[in-house]
Amino acid sequence: MTALEDRRSPAETDGTATSSGLYTYDLAPTKREGRRWGAYNVFTLWANDVHSLGNYAFAIGLFALGLNVWGILAAFALASVLLFLLLTLSGFMGHKTGVPFPVMSRIAFGIKGAKIPAAVRGVVAIAWFGIQTYLASAVLSTLLVAMFPDLARLDTNSLLGQSTLGWITFLVLWAVQVVIVSYGMQMIRRYMAFAAPTTLLTMCALAVWMFVRADGSVSLSVDDPLTGGAMWLQVLQAAALWVVIYGTFVLNFCDFTRSARSRGSIVRGNVIGIPVNMLFFAVIVAVLSGAQFSLDGRVITSPTDIVRSVPNMFLLAVASLALIALTVAVNLLANFVAPIYALVDLFPRRLDFRRAGLVSAVLGLVITPWNLYNSPVVVNYFLGGLGALLGPLFGVIMADYWLLRQSRVNVPALYTEDTEAEYHYRRGYNPRAVAAFVPSAAIAVVVALVPWFHAAAGFSWFIGAILAATLYAAVADRSAPVRDVDGEAIAVAAE
C-alpha cells in the first residue's frame, strides 16, 4: 500500500460509502476531539496577514492620496467591522463541518461544480505566492548587499528577468516555505505563533523609532488633504478595497477554522485580530507616514523605505529579517494553503498535502512572478479579473449555506458520487448556482476592469457578492430535503 493510499484509509476501514475521487485524508472532515486552533492561533493569522508589506503600501498610499489620519482610521474601522462579520460567518462554516474550502464549495456547486471556485481561488493564490516570495527576496537581496557590498556584482546581470543574486535569494525563501508546508498545517500553526509577536514588536519598534526621530511631530495629512464629500468617498472606497484585499481569505477561511476548538475561539481571535489589530495597524501607518512627512515632506511608499534608512547595521538586519519572516507568514496563510487543497481536490488519487504543496511551489516558480509583478497589464487585468470573481463565489456559497440551508449540512454526502445524494445535483453540477454565478461574475469583472466604471471599481467585490447572493436566493431549489449530519464517522484527526 502506498503512503497516499494509507492516508486515505480512514474512510475505507470504517466502511463508509465514500468515493476515492472525492475523499482523501487531506480533504476529509476533522474530528471535533483534538482540534488545536484556539483564539491565539486565530489571532496570529491576522497579526501576520494584516501587517504585510503590501497592506502597508496600500495604507500609506491613502495618506499620499490626501486622506488624513482620521480618515485612514475611519476607513479601517469600517473595513474591520465588515471583515469581522464576513470572516466570522465563513469561520463558523469551517468549524461546524470540519472541511476545507474545495469540499465546502460542493454544498452549493455540487461535487464536480465545486472545482470551479477551487480552481479560481487556486490560480489567484499561486500567482500571488510567487509575487510575495519575490518581494521578500528583494528585501533579502538589499540586506545582503548592505552587509556584503561585494555581492552587488551578482545583482547586475539578468536571467529570465532576474539577477543571479535575485535568483539565489528567491530560491532560498522558496525552499524555506516548501519545507514548512511539507510538515503540514501543524507546522504552519507553529510558524504563525512565532512570527506574529515578532512582527508586532518589530513594527511597533519601527513606529516608536520614527516618532522619536521626528521629535514627536507627526503630520496628520499632506499639505493639500481631501475634505468634505471627496474625503468620505475615499474613506468608503478605501474600506471597500481593504475588504477586497481579503476577498481570498474570506472565501477559504474554513481551511483554518476546520481545526478551531470552538466558535468562541473564532470570535475571540477575530475580535482581537481584526478590529483591534487593524486599528493598531492604522495607528502605525499614521505614525510612519506622518513622521516621515514631518521630517522632510516626503511620502514613503512602504516600510522598507524606512528600514533602509536605519543607521545601525544590526538593527537594519533585524528589521529586514522580521519583514521577510512576515512576508513568508502571509504567503503561507493567504497564498499557499488554498492552492494545495485545490490541487488535492483536482487530483485526489495522485496528490496529498505535501505533494500538492510542492506542485504549487513549482508553479509559483515557473511563472517567473517578478515578470508578472512588473507588468501592470498582467496584475491589473489578469489577476484583477480573477479577483473580481471571488465576490460572486462568496455570495453563492454564503446564500446557499446560511439562507437556504440555515447551516444544515450532510457532511458524508459531500464525499459520495451516488446520483441520489444531496450534492450530486445534475451530473455533479448545481445549474442554479452556476446560473447565479455567471452573470454576477461577468458584471463584477466589467465593473473592476472597464475604465468607464473606475469610480465603482473598488466596490466590484461587494457588487458581485450581493448580486450573486440575491440571484441564487431567487432561483435556488427549496423543494429538496435538507439534512444535518455531522462527519464524525469519516473524520480524521485535526492537525
GROMACS .gro file of C-alpha atoms in nm:
model
  495
    1MET     CA    1   0.000   0.000   0.000
    2THR     CA    2   0.139   0.345  -0.092
    3ALA     CA    3   0.164   0.634   0.154
    4LEU     CA    4  -0.112   0.817  -0.030
    5GLU     CA    5  -0.341   0.516  -0.011
    6ASP     CA    6  -0.264   0.478   0.358
    7ARG     CA    7  -0.367   0.838   0.423
    8ARG     CA    8  -0.700   0.762   0.259
    9SER     CA    9  -0.763   0.457   0.474
   10PRO     CA   10  -0.993   0.604   0.746
   11ALA     CA   11  -1.292   0.603   0.512
   12GLU     CA   12  -1.210   0.256   0.387
   13THR     CA   13  -1.169   0.096   0.727
   14ASP     CA   14  -1.496   0.217   0.880
   15GLY     CA   15  -1.698   0.108   0.580
   16THR     CA   16  -1.844   0.448   0.495
   17ALA     CA   17  -1.953   0.474   0.132
   18THR     CA   18  -1.715   0.744   0.011
   19SER     CA   19  -1.562   0.789  -0.333
   20SER     CA   20  -1.186   0.778  -0.377
   21GLY     CA   21  -1.226   1.063  -0.625
   22LEU     CA   22  -1.380   1.285  -0.356
   23TYR     CA   23  -1.237   1.163  -0.027
   24THR     CA   24  -0.873   1.169   0.083
   25TYR     CA   25  -0.707   1.218   0.419
   26ASP     CA   26  -0.641   1.585   0.342
   27LEU     CA   27  -0.995   1.658   0.222
   28ALA     CA   28  -1.170   1.461   0.496
   29PRO     CA   29  -1.354   1.643   0.777
   30THR     CA   30  -1.162   1.686   1.102
   31LYS     CA   31  -1.269   1.520   1.425
   32ARG     CA   32  -1.403   1.762   1.685
   33GLU     CA   33  -1.198   1.597   1.956
   34GLY     CA   34  -0.837   1.709   1.932
   35ARG     CA   35  -0.880   2.033   1.737
   36ARG     CA   36  -0.596   2.260   1.847
   37TRP     CA   37  -0.656   2.604   1.699
   38GLY     CA   38  -0.753   2.835   1.984
   39ALA     CA   39  -0.821   3.209   1.995
   40TYR     CA   40  -0.449   3.290   1.993
   41ASN     CA   41  -0.392   3.084   1.679
   42VAL     CA   42  -0.679   3.260   1.502
   43PHE     CA   43  -0.539   3.593   1.618
   44THR     CA   44  -0.194   3.509   1.476
   45LEU     CA   45  -0.349   3.469   1.130
   46TRP     CA   46  -0.443   3.837   1.136
   47ALA     CA   47  -0.140   3.955   1.335
   48ASN     CA   48   0.069   3.828   1.044
   49ASP     CA   49  -0.156   3.893   0.750
   50VAL     CA   50  -0.272   4.245   0.836
   51HIS     CA   51   0.085   4.368   0.877
   52SER     CA   52   0.205   4.254   0.535
   53LEU     CA   53   0.425   4.478   0.320
   54GLY     CA   54   0.152   4.501   0.057
   55ASN     CA   55  -0.101   4.618   0.314
   56TYR     CA   56   0.135   4.883   0.448
   57ALA     CA   57   0.197   5.006   0.093
   58PHE     CA   58  -0.179   5.025   0.036
   59ALA     CA   59  -0.249   5.211   0.362
   60ILE     CA   60   0.041   5.454   0.324
   61GLY     CA   61  -0.086   5.518  -0.029
   62LEU     CA   62  -0.407   5.654   0.125
   63PHE     CA   63  -0.200   5.919   0.303
   64ALA     CA   64  -0.036   6.006  -0.029
   65LEU     CA   65  -0.379   6.036  -0.194
   66GLY     CA   66  -0.474   6.306   0.055
   67LEU     CA   67  -0.662   6.114   0.322
   68ASN     CA   68  -0.578   6.249   0.666
   69VAL     CA   69  -0.500   6.036   0.969
   70TRP     CA   70  -0.858   6.046   1.098
   71GLY     CA   71  -0.987   5.945   0.755
   72ILE     CA   72  -0.747   5.649   0.748
   73LEU     CA   73  -0.863   5.541   1.094
   74ALA     CA   74  -1.228   5.572   0.986
   75ALA     CA   75  -1.166   5.363   0.673
   76PHE     CA   76  -1.003   5.083   0.868
   77ALA     CA   77  -1.263   5.093   1.144
   78LEU     CA   78  -1.539   5.044   0.886
   79ALA     CA   79  -1.344   4.776   0.700
   80SER     CA   80  -1.267   4.588   1.022
   81VAL     CA   81  -1.636   4.567   1.116
   82LEU     CA   82  -1.727   4.432   0.771
   83LEU     CA   83  -1.441   4.182   0.773
   84PHE     CA   84  -1.520   4.066   1.124
   85LEU     CA   85  -1.877   3.982   1.019
   86LEU     CA   86  -1.779   3.814   0.691
   87LEU     CA   87  -1.491   3.614   0.838
   88THR     CA   88  -1.691   3.502   1.138
   89LEU     CA   89  -1.966   3.366   0.912
   90SER     CA   90  -1.707   3.191   0.697
   91GLY     CA   91  -1.518   3.065   1.002
   92PHE     CA   92  -1.828   2.914   1.162
   93MET     CA   93  -1.879   2.708   0.846
   94GLY     CA   94  -1.535   2.554   0.880
   95HIS     CA   95  -1.581   2.478   1.249
   96LYS     CA   96  -1.920   2.310   1.202
   97THR     CA   97  -1.830   2.092   0.905
   98GLY     CA   98  -1.455   2.046   0.955
   99VAL     CA   99  -1.396   2.051   0.579
  100PRO     CA  100  -1.158   2.259   0.361
  101PHE     CA  101  -1.278   2.511   0.104
  102PRO     CA  102  -1.287   2.283  -0.205
  103VAL     CA  103  -1.519   2.046  -0.016
  104MET     CA  104  -1.721   2.332   0.133
  105SER     CA  105  -1.788   2.453  -0.223
  106ARG     CA  106  -1.956   2.119  -0.306
  107ILE     CA  107  -2.253   2.217  -0.087
  108ALA     CA  108  -2.360   2.492  -0.327
  109PHE     CA  109  -2.194   2.400  -0.657
  110GLY     CA  110  -2.209   2.019  -0.648
  111ILE     CA  111  -1.941   1.755  -0.615
  112LYS     CA  112  -1.798   1.839  -0.961
  113GLY     CA  113  -1.905   2.202  -0.990
  114ALA     CA  114  -1.701   2.281  -0.677
  115LYS     CA  115  -1.387   2.252  -0.885
  116ILE     CA  116  -1.477   2.590  -1.042
  117PRO     CA  117  -1.437   2.802  -0.726
  118ALA     CA  118  -1.145   2.588  -0.606
  119ALA     CA  119  -0.959   2.640  -0.934
  120VAL     CA  120  -1.024   3.017  -0.941
  121ARG     CA  121  -0.904   3.053  -0.582
  122GLY     CA  122  -0.602   2.832  -0.652
  123VAL     CA  123  -0.486   3.019  -0.963
  124VAL     CA  124  -0.503   3.356  -0.787
  125ALA     CA  125  -0.314   3.218  -0.488
  126ILE     CA  126  -0.035   3.055  -0.690
  127ALA     CA  127   0.033   3.381  -0.876
  128TRP     CA  128   0.044   3.581  -0.554
  129PHE     CA  129   0.257   3.316  -0.382
  130GLY     CA  130   0.525   3.374  -0.642
  131ILE     CA  131   0.491   3.753  -0.627
  132GLN     CA  132   0.510   3.769  -0.247
  133THR     CA  133   0.814   3.541  -0.247
  134TYR     CA  134   0.977   3.773  -0.499
  135LEU     CA  135   0.903   4.081  -0.285
  136ALA     CA  136   1.057   3.912   0.021
  137SER     CA  137   1.361   3.807  -0.184
  138ALA     CA  138   1.410   4.170  -0.292
  139VAL     CA  139   1.431   4.273   0.076
  140LEU     CA  140   1.679   3.992   0.142
  141SER     CA  141   1.891   4.094  -0.159
  142THR     CA  142   1.902   4.455  -0.036
  143LEU     CA  143   2.007   4.339   0.311
  144LEU     CA  144   2.283   4.113   0.177
  145VAL     CA  145   2.427   4.389  -0.043
  146ALA     CA  146   2.424   4.629   0.256
  147MET     CA  147   2.608   4.372   0.470
  148PHE     CA  148   2.840   4.242   0.197
  149PRO     CA  149   2.892   4.513  -0.070
  150ASP     CA  150   3.088   4.275  -0.297
  151LEU     CA  151   2.764   4.087  -0.365
  152ALA     CA  152   2.645   4.386  -0.569
  153ARG     CA  153   2.826   4.240  -0.870
  154LEU     CA  154   2.581   3.947  -0.864
  155ASP     CA  155   2.292   4.189  -0.899
  156THR     CA  156   2.386   4.340  -1.238
  157ASN     CA  157   2.302   4.061  -1.484
  158SER     CA  158   1.966   3.923  -1.595
  159LEU     CA  159   1.846   3.566  -1.648
  160LEU     CA  160   1.478   3.544  -1.735
  161GLY     CA  161   1.435   3.891  -1.586
  162GLN     CA  162   1.612   3.813  -1.257
  163SER     CA  163   1.973   3.872  -1.148
  164THR     CA  164   2.195   3.597  -1.007
  165LEU     CA  165   2.156   3.737  -0.656
  166GLY     CA  166   1.782   3.767  -0.712
  167TRP     CA  167   1.763   3.401  -0.815
  168ILE     CA  168   1.963   3.292  -0.509
  169THR     CA  169   1.751   3.484  -0.257
  170PHE     CA  170   1.426   3.383  -0.429
  171LEU     CA  171   1.515   3.013  -0.430
  172VAL     CA  172   1.626   3.024  -0.066
  173LEU     CA  173   1.295   3.173   0.051
  174TRP     CA  174   1.104   2.948  -0.189
  175ALA     CA  175   1.271   2.642  -0.036
  176VAL     CA  176   1.206   2.760   0.322
  177GLN     CA  177   0.834   2.781   0.251
  178VAL     CA  178   0.828   2.440   0.083
  179VAL     CA  179   0.994   2.286   0.389
  180ILE     CA  180   0.747   2.449   0.629
  181VAL     CA  181   0.447   2.333   0.426
  182SER     CA  182   0.587   1.981   0.391
  183TYR     CA  183   0.523   1.934   0.765
  184GLY     CA  184   0.153   2.019   0.725
  185MET     CA  185  -0.088   2.256   0.898
  186GLN     CA  186   0.064   2.182   1.239
  187MET     CA  187   0.396   2.339   1.136
  188ILE     CA  188   0.217   2.634   0.975
  189ARG     CA  189   0.032   2.693   1.303
  190ARG     CA  190   0.360   2.692   1.494
  191TYR     CA  191   0.526   2.928   1.248
  192MET     CA  192   0.232   3.168   1.281
  193ALA     CA  193   0.266   3.163   1.660
  194PHE     CA  194   0.635   3.257   1.625
  195ALA     CA  195   0.600   3.517   1.350
  196ALA     CA  196   0.305   3.711   1.496
  197PRO     CA  197   0.474   3.859   1.806
  198THR     CA  198   0.795   3.914   1.609
  199THR     CA  199   0.604   4.113   1.350
  200LEU     CA  200   0.407   4.320   1.600
  201LEU     CA  201   0.713   4.406   1.810
  202THR     CA  202   0.919   4.498   1.504
  203MET     CA  203   0.657   4.727   1.351
  204CYS     CA  204   0.583   4.887   1.687
  205ALA     CA  205   0.955   4.948   1.745
  206LEU     CA  206   0.989   5.096   1.397
  207ALA     CA  207   0.700   5.334   1.464
  208VAL     CA  208   0.847   5.440   1.800
  209TRP     CA  209   1.187   5.498   1.640
  210MET     CA  210   1.031   5.716   1.370
  211PHE     CA  211   0.827   5.908   1.629
  212VAL     CA  212   1.140   5.984   1.834
  213ARG     CA  213   1.338   6.067   1.520
  214ALA     CA  214   1.072   6.325   1.425
  215ASP     CA  215   1.087   6.474   1.779
  216GLY     CA  216   0.730   6.369   1.843
  217SER     CA  217   0.599   6.566   1.547
  218VAL     CA  218   0.362   6.370   1.324
  219SER     CA  219   0.186   6.533   1.029
  220LEU     CA  220  -0.183   6.448   1.026
  221SER     CA  221  -0.210   6.493   0.648
  222VAL     CA  222  -0.026   6.606   0.337
  223ASP     CA  223  -0.024   6.976   0.252
  224ASP     CA  224  -0.344   6.960   0.045
  225PRO     CA  225  -0.569   6.695   0.207
  226LEU     CA  226  -0.907   6.579   0.083
  227THR     CA  227  -1.209   6.735   0.252
  228GLY     CA  228  -1.588   6.706   0.252
  229GLY     CA  229  -1.754   6.464   0.013
  230ALA     CA  230  -1.430   6.376  -0.165
  231MET     CA  231  -1.277   6.266   0.166
  232TRP     CA  232  -1.573   6.049   0.264
  233LEU     CA  233  -1.585   5.890  -0.081
  234GLN     CA  234  -1.218   5.800  -0.041
  235VAL     CA  235  -1.290   5.659   0.305
  236LEU     CA  236  -1.564   5.432   0.165
  237GLN     CA  237  -1.350   5.325  -0.132
  238ALA     CA  238  -1.056   5.251   0.097
  239ALA     CA  239  -1.273   5.042   0.329
  240ALA     CA  240  -1.418   4.850   0.032
  241LEU     CA  241  -1.075   4.789  -0.121
  242TRP     CA  242  -0.947   4.664   0.214
  243VAL     CA  243  -1.225   4.404   0.217
  244VAL     CA  244  -1.139   4.314  -0.145
  245ILE     CA  245  -0.778   4.253  -0.041
  246TYR     CA  246  -0.914   3.990   0.197
  247GLY     CA  247  -1.161   3.854  -0.057
  248THR     CA  248  -0.941   3.547  -0.098
  249PHE     CA  249  -0.914   3.483   0.275
  250VAL     CA  250  -1.285   3.540   0.334
  251LEU     CA  251  -1.352   3.263   0.084
  252ASN     CA  252  -1.127   2.993   0.230
  253PHE     CA  253  -1.106   3.085   0.599
  254CYS     CA  254  -1.260   2.744   0.665
  255ASP     CA  255  -0.924   2.587   0.569
  256PHE     CA  256  -0.803   2.707   0.909
  257THR     CA  257  -1.115   2.711   1.127
  258ARG     CA  258  -1.181   2.345   1.049
  259SER     CA  259  -0.921   2.291   1.323
  260ALA     CA  260  -1.070   2.550   1.563
  261ARG     CA  261  -1.166   2.430   1.911
  262SER     CA  262  -1.491   2.622   1.931
  263ARG     CA  263  -1.698   2.905   1.786
  264GLY     CA  264  -1.588   3.112   2.082
  265SER     CA  265  -1.221   3.077   1.988
  266ILE     CA  266  -1.303   3.201   1.637
  267VAL     CA  267  -1.495   3.502   1.769
  268ARG     CA  268  -1.230   3.595   2.027
  269GLY     CA  269  -0.945   3.551   1.780
  270ASN     CA  270  -1.129   3.756   1.519
  271VAL     CA  271  -1.216   4.035   1.763
  272ILE     CA  272  -0.855   4.086   1.870
  273GLY     CA  273  -0.710   4.005   1.530
  274ILE     CA  274  -0.940   4.219   1.314
  275PRO     CA  275  -1.094   4.532   1.476
  276VAL     CA  276  -0.830   4.575   1.749
  277ASN     CA  277  -0.532   4.469   1.539
  278MET     CA  278  -0.642   4.667   1.231
  279LEU     CA  279  -0.678   4.988   1.428
  280PHE     CA  280  -0.334   4.924   1.578
  281PHE     CA  281  -0.210   4.876   1.221
  282ALA     CA  282  -0.373   5.205   1.116
  283VAL     CA  283  -0.201   5.389   1.404
  284ILE     CA  284   0.138   5.250   1.295
  285VAL     CA  285   0.067   5.364   0.938
  286ALA     CA  286  -0.024   5.711   1.063
  287VAL     CA  287   0.297   5.736   1.267
  288LEU     CA  288   0.526   5.602   0.992
  289SER     CA  289   0.383   5.815   0.712
  290GLY     CA  290   0.316   6.124   0.926
  291ALA     CA  291   0.658   6.123   1.092
  292GLN     CA  292   0.842   6.082   0.760
  293PHE     CA  293   0.636   6.363   0.605
  294SER     CA  294   0.709   6.583   0.907
  295LEU     CA  295   1.082   6.518   0.869
  296ASP     CA  296   1.132   6.601   0.502
  297GLY     CA  297   0.794   6.643   0.330
  298ARG     CA  298   0.835   6.304   0.159
  299VAL     CA  299   0.561   6.041   0.142
  300ILE     CA  300   0.702   5.691   0.175
  301THR     CA  301   0.562   5.402  -0.027
  302SER     CA  302   0.647   5.111   0.206
  303PRO     CA  303   0.802   5.035   0.547
  304THR     CA  304   1.109   4.912   0.355
  305ASP     CA  305   1.180   5.276   0.270
  306ILE     CA  306   1.219   5.343   0.641
  307VAL     CA  307   1.406   5.021   0.714
  308ARG     CA  308   1.669   5.115   0.457
  309SER     CA  309   1.734   5.438   0.647
  310VAL     CA  310   1.812   5.260   0.977
  311PRO     CA  311   2.171   5.370   1.052
  312ASN     CA  312   2.275   5.070   1.262
  313MET     CA  313   2.362   4.758   1.061
  314PHE     CA  314   2.248   4.519   1.335
  315LEU     CA  315   1.912   4.692   1.368
  316LEU     CA  316   1.882   4.705   0.989
  317ALA     CA  317   1.938   4.329   0.971
  318VAL     CA  318   1.686   4.259   1.249
  319ALA     CA  319   1.419   4.478   1.087
  320SER     CA  320   1.478   4.331   0.741
  321LEU     CA  321   1.465   3.972   0.865
  322ALA     CA  322   1.144   4.049   1.054
  323LEU     CA  323   0.986   4.184   0.735
  324ILE     CA  324   1.099   3.873   0.547
  325ALA     CA  325   0.956   3.643   0.818
  326LEU     CA  326   0.633   3.841   0.800
  327THR     CA  327   0.606   3.810   0.422
  328VAL     CA  328   0.667   3.435   0.444
  329ALA     CA  329   0.392   3.408   0.707
  330VAL     CA  330   0.147   3.600   0.488
  331ASN     CA  331   0.237   3.383   0.192
  332LEU     CA  332   0.177   3.060   0.380
  333LEU     CA  333  -0.159   3.182   0.502
  334ALA     CA  334  -0.309   3.353   0.202
  335ASN     CA  335  -0.133   3.200  -0.095
  336PHE     CA  336  -0.003   2.852  -0.018
  337VAL     CA  337  -0.273   2.660   0.170
  338ALA     CA  338  -0.554   2.740  -0.077
  339PRO     CA  339  -0.387   2.600  -0.394
  340ILE     CA  340  -0.272   2.293  -0.200
  341TYR     CA  341  -0.628   2.196  -0.114
  342ALA     CA  342  -0.743   2.292  -0.465
  343LEU     CA  343  -0.483   2.062  -0.624
  344VAL     CA  344  -0.564   1.776  -0.388
  345ASP     CA  345  -0.929   1.821  -0.485
  346LEU     CA  346  -0.847   1.822  -0.857
  347PHE     CA  347  -0.609   1.524  -0.840
  348PRO     CA  348  -0.710   1.327  -0.528
  349ARG     CA  349  -0.561   0.996  -0.644
  350ARG     CA  350  -0.218   1.147  -0.718
  351LEU     CA  351  -0.162   1.426  -0.467
  352ASP     CA  352  -0.161   1.463  -0.090
  353PHE     CA  353  -0.091   1.782   0.110
  354ARG     CA  354   0.288   1.758   0.078
  355ARG     CA  355   0.295   1.672  -0.292
  356ALA     CA  356   0.038   1.939  -0.374
  357GLY     CA  357   0.250   2.191  -0.183
  358LEU     CA  358   0.550   2.107  -0.399
  359VAL     CA  359   0.344   2.133  -0.718
  360SER     CA  360   0.206   2.472  -0.608
  361ALA     CA  361   0.555   2.596  -0.530
  362VAL     CA  362   0.691   2.479  -0.866
  363LEU     CA  363   0.407   2.652  -1.049
  364GLY     CA  364   0.477   2.968  -0.847
  365LEU     CA  365   0.836   2.950  -0.969
  366VAL     CA  366   0.790   2.868  -1.338
  367ILE     CA  367   0.554   3.162  -1.395
  368THR     CA  368   0.853   3.391  -1.316
  369PRO     CA  369   0.648   3.607  -1.077
  370TRP     CA  370   0.885   3.905  -1.096
  371ASN     CA  371   0.784   3.946  -1.460
  372LEU     CA  372   0.415   3.930  -1.361
  373TYR     CA  373   0.466   4.187  -1.087
  374ASN     CA  374   0.647   4.424  -1.321
  375SER     CA  375   0.370   4.401  -1.582
  376PRO     CA  376   0.077   4.630  -1.494
  377VAL     CA  377  -0.135   4.464  -1.763
  378VAL     CA  378  -0.100   4.122  -1.602
  379VAL     CA  379  -0.151   4.240  -1.245
  380ASN     CA  380  -0.441   4.472  -1.319
  381TYR     CA  381  -0.630   4.272  -1.580
  382PHE     CA  382  -0.549   3.905  -1.529
  383LEU     CA  383  -0.519   3.895  -1.150
  384GLY     CA  384  -0.767   4.181  -1.107
  385GLY     CA  385  -1.022   4.000  -1.322
  386LEU     CA  386  -0.977   3.673  -1.136
  387GLY     CA  387  -1.002   3.858  -0.805
  388ALA     CA  388  -1.335   4.006  -0.912
  389LEU     CA  389  -1.472   3.651  -0.945
  390LEU     CA  390  -1.423   3.584  -0.576
  391GLY     CA  391  -1.711   3.809  -0.465
  392PRO     CA  392  -1.978   3.622  -0.667
  393LEU     CA  393  -1.838   3.287  -0.548
  394PHE     CA  394  -1.865   3.405  -0.188
  395GLY     CA  395  -2.219   3.531  -0.248
  396VAL     CA  396  -2.345   3.198  -0.384
  397ILE     CA  397  -2.174   2.989  -0.116
  398MET     CA  398  -2.295   3.208   0.173
  399ALA     CA  399  -2.652   3.235   0.042
  400ASP     CA  400  -2.671   2.859  -0.001
  401TYR     CA  401  -2.527   2.778   0.342
  402TRP     CA  402  -2.688   3.045   0.561
  403LEU     CA  403  -3.010   3.144   0.380
  404LEU     CA  404  -3.116   2.826   0.203
  405ARG     CA  405  -2.984   2.553   0.434
  406GLN     CA  406  -2.961   2.756   0.754
  407SER     CA  407  -2.625   2.590   0.829
  408ARG     CA  408  -2.759   2.234   0.795
  409VAL     CA  409  -2.514   2.013   0.605
  410ASN     CA  410  -2.498   1.640   0.537
  411VAL     CA  411  -2.120   1.611   0.556
  412PRO     CA  412  -2.083   1.243   0.446
  413ALA     CA  413  -2.285   1.321   0.131
  414LEU     CA  414  -2.009   1.561   0.023
  415TYR     CA  415  -1.786   1.260  -0.043
  416THR     CA  416  -2.009   1.030  -0.244
  417GLU     CA  417  -2.079   1.004  -0.618
  418ASP     CA  418  -2.415   0.841  -0.557
  419THR     CA  419  -2.653   1.001  -0.807
  420GLU     CA  420  -2.926   1.014  -0.541
  421ALA     CA  421  -2.707   1.203  -0.292
  422GLU     CA  422  -2.790   1.562  -0.194
  423TYR     CA  423  -2.496   1.729  -0.359
  424HIS     CA  424  -2.493   1.540  -0.686
  425TYR     CA  425  -2.749   1.778  -0.837
  426ARG     CA  426  -2.731   1.734  -1.218
  427ARG     CA  427  -2.428   1.527  -1.320
  428GLY     CA  428  -2.237   1.670  -1.027
  429TYR     CA  429  -2.316   2.035  -1.102
  430ASN     CA  430  -2.576   2.263  -0.946
  431PRO     CA  431  -2.710   2.453  -1.252
  432ARG     CA  432  -2.886   2.708  -1.029
  433ALA     CA  433  -2.562   2.804  -0.857
  434VAL     CA  434  -2.386   2.835  -1.191
  435ALA     CA  435  -2.676   3.041  -1.327
  436ALA     CA  436  -2.641   3.285  -1.036
  437PHE     CA  437  -2.263   3.295  -1.052
  438VAL     CA  438  -2.203   3.354  -1.426
  439PRO     CA  439  -2.393   3.683  -1.480
  440SER     CA  440  -2.282   3.816  -1.141
  441ALA     CA  441  -1.920   3.734  -1.221
  442ALA     CA  442  -1.946   3.898  -1.563
  443ILE     CA  443  -2.082   4.218  -1.409
  444ALA     CA  444  -1.818   4.219  -1.133
  445VAL     CA  445  -1.534   4.178  -1.385
  446VAL     CA  446  -1.670   4.457  -1.607
  447VAL     CA  447  -1.701   4.692  -1.309
  448ALA     CA  448  -1.349   4.602  -1.193
  449LEU     CA  449  -1.171   4.635  -1.528
  450VAL     CA  450  -1.361   4.870  -1.761
  451PRO     CA  451  -1.227   5.227  -1.718
  452TRP     CA  452  -1.575   5.381  -1.751
  453PHE     CA  453  -1.666   5.219  -1.415
  454HIS     CA  454  -1.349   5.343  -1.245
  455ALA     CA  455  -1.538   5.516  -0.961
  456ALA     CA  456  -1.716   5.189  -0.871
  457ALA     CA  457  -1.422   4.953  -0.936
  458GLY     CA  458  -1.331   4.937  -0.568
  459PHE     CA  459  -1.679   4.807  -0.488
  460SER     CA  460  -1.675   4.528  -0.751
  461TRP     CA  461  -1.635   4.252  -0.488
  462PHE     CA  462  -1.944   4.373  -0.300
  463ILE     CA  463  -2.143   4.424  -0.619
  464GLY     CA  464  -2.065   4.071  -0.735
  465ALA     CA  465  -2.126   3.912  -0.394
  466ILE     CA  466  -2.460   4.085  -0.331
  467LEU     CA  467  -2.585   4.025  -0.685
  468ALA     CA  468  -2.488   3.656  -0.679
  469ALA     CA  469  -2.643   3.601  -0.336
  470THR     CA  470  -2.965   3.772  -0.445
  471LEU     CA  471  -2.988   3.578  -0.771
  472TYR     CA  472  -2.917   3.247  -0.601
  473ALA     CA  473  -3.172   3.314  -0.328
  474ALA     CA  474  -3.427   3.378  -0.604
  475VAL     CA  475  -3.356   3.067  -0.817
  476ALA     CA  476  -3.243   2.812  -0.555
  477ASP     CA  477  -3.436   2.486  -0.525
  478ARG     CA  478  -3.618   2.487  -0.192
  479SER     CA  479  -3.811   2.166  -0.254
  480ALA     CA  480  -3.518   1.930  -0.190
  481PRO     CA  481  -3.491   1.792   0.165
  482VAL     CA  482  -3.212   1.938   0.377
  483ARG     CA  483  -3.047   1.712   0.633
  484ASP     CA  484  -2.795   1.794   0.905
  485VAL     CA  485  -2.548   1.506   0.950
  486ASP     CA  486  -2.201   1.550   1.100
  487GLY     CA  487  -1.891   1.394   0.951
  488GLU     CA  488  -1.751   1.224   1.261
  489ALA     CA  489  -1.794   0.879   1.105
  490ILE     CA  490  -1.547   0.961   0.827
  491ALA     CA  491  -1.341   1.227   1.006
  492VAL     CA  492  -0.965   1.227   1.061
  493ALA     CA  493  -0.754   1.382   1.336
  494ALA     CA  494  -0.717   1.759   1.315
  495GLU     CA  495  -0.367   1.899   1.267
   0.00000   0.00000   0.00000
